[in-house]
Amino acid sequence: MRRSRCVAAAVLVAAVVGFIAVASNSAAQERTRPREAACSTWVRGSHATASCFNPNPQTDRVQLHVECARWWDPDMDGRSIEVGPAQHVRLAERCWKEIRKAWVSHHR
């Protein structure tokens, strides 16, 4: 009788520890989920375009940055735009000649 109580207590302790580990792991995954607008960027010739959609309940600010390929062509940083919940925005910038890279930054 006593041995079964010890086994039951050990199983109970293992279950509680396992539950706490699973709960803390899921909470950590929930915290690391990005709360930013989802953006796609594409370049065609000297024009860069970004399309952003915000599926989150918080407002996100997005900004398109363009790095031009030529040394004499100034890099462009577009103005920061607010993307509210369930909103879609399109951003565009250009260089005089080719574009080396384009990306979107997020601000809170």
Coordinates of C-alpha atoms in Angstrom, one line a residue:
M1 CA 0.0 0.0 0.0
R2 CA 2.8 2.4 0.9
R3 CA 4.7 1.7 -2.3
S4 CA 1.7 2.5 -4.5
R5 CA 1.4 5.9 -2.7
C6 CA 5.1 6.7 -3.4
V7 CA 4.6 5.7 -7.1
A8 CA 1.5 7.8 -7.3
A9 CA 3.3 10.8 -5.8
A10 CA 6.2 10.4 -8.1
V11 CA 3.9 10.2 -11.1
L12 CA 2.0 13.3 -9.9
V13 CA 5.2 15.3 -9.4
A14 CA 6.5 14.3 -12.9
A15 CA 3.1 15.3 -14.5
V16 CA 3.2 18.7 -12.7
V17 CA 6.8 19.3 -13.8
G18 CA 6.0 18.3 -17.4
F19 CA 2.9 20.6 -17.4
I20 CA 5.0 23.5 -16.2
A21 CA 7.7 22.9 -18.8
V22 CA 5.1 22.7 -21.6
A23 CA 3.3 25.9 -20.4
S24 CA 6.5 27.9 -20.1
N25 CA 7.7 26.7 -23.5
S26 CA 4.4 27.7 -25.2
A27 CA 4.5 31.1 -23.4
A28 CA 8.1 31.6 -24.7
Q29 CA 7.0 30.8 -28.2
E30 CA 4.0 33.2 -27.9
R31 CA 6.4 36.0 -26.9
T32 CA 8.8 35.5 -29.8
R33 CA 6.1 35.6 -32.4
P34 CA 6.7 38.7 -34.5
R35 CA 4.1 41.5 -34.1
E36 CA 5.1 43.3 -37.3
A37 CA 3.4 43.8 -40.6
A38 CA 4.2 41.2 -43.3
C39 CA 6.1 42.9 -46.1
S40 CA 7.2 41.8 -49.6
T41 CA 9.7 43.8 -51.5
W42 CA 10.6 43.7 -55.2
V43 CA 12.9 45.6 -57.5
R44 CA 12.3 46.3 -61.2
G45 CA 15.1 48.3 -62.9
S46 CA 15.5 51.6 -60.9
H47 CA 12.2 51.2 -59.0
A48 CA 11.6 49.5 -55.7
T49 CA 8.2 48.6 -54.3
A50 CA 7.1 47.1 -51.0
S51 CA 3.7 45.8 -50.1
C52 CA 2.8 45.4 -46.4
F53 CA -0.1 43.9 -44.6
N54 CA -0.6 44.1 -40.9
P55 CA -2.6 41.1 -39.4
N56 CA -1.9 42.2 -35.8
P57 CA -4.2 44.2 -33.5
Q58 CA -1.4 46.8 -32.9
T59 CA -0.3 49.5 -35.3
D60 CA 3.1 49.1 -37.0
R61 CA 5.1 51.8 -38.7
V62 CA 7.0 50.7 -41.9
Q63 CA 9.6 52.5 -44.0
L64 CA 11.2 51.5 -47.3
H65 CA 15.0 51.9 -47.7
V66 CA 16.7 51.7 -51.1
E67 CA 20.5 51.4 -51.6
C68 CA 21.5 52.5 -55.1
A69 CA 24.2 50.7 -57.1
R70 CA 26.1 53.8 -58.3
W71 CA 28.3 55.7 -55.9
W72 CA 26.9 59.1 -57.1
D73 CA 23.3 58.0 -56.8
P74 CA 21.9 59.0 -53.4
D75 CA 20.4 56.2 -51.3
M76 CA 16.7 56.8 -50.5
D77 CA 14.8 56.4 -47.2
G78 CA 11.1 56.8 -47.7
R79 CA 8.9 58.3 -45.1
S80 CA 7.5 56.2 -42.3
I81 CA 3.9 55.0 -42.8
E82 CA 1.5 53.7 -40.2
V83 CA -0.2 50.4 -41.0
G84 CA -3.2 49.8 -38.7
P85 CA -4.8 46.5 -37.9
A86 CA -5.9 44.6 -41.0
Q87 CA -4.6 47.4 -43.3
H88 CA -2.5 47.2 -46.5
V89 CA 0.0 49.8 -47.7
R90 CA 2.2 50.0 -50.8
L91 CA 5.5 51.9 -50.6
A92 CA 7.7 53.0 -53.6
E93 CA 11.1 54.6 -54.0
R94 CA 13.6 54.8 -56.9
C95 CA 17.2 55.5 -57.9
W96 CA 18.5 57.2 -61.0
K97 CA 20.1 54.0 -62.2
E98 CA 20.2 50.5 -60.8
I99 CA 19.2 49.5 -57.2
R100 CA 21.6 47.3 -55.2
K101 CA 19.1 46.3 -52.5
A102 CA 15.8 47.4 -51.0
W103 CA 14.3 46.5 -47.5
V104 CA 11.6 47.5 -45.1
S105 CA 12.2 48.5 -41.5
H106 CA 9.6 48.4 -38.7
H107 CA 9.2 51.0 -35.9
R108 CA 6.9 51.0 -32.9

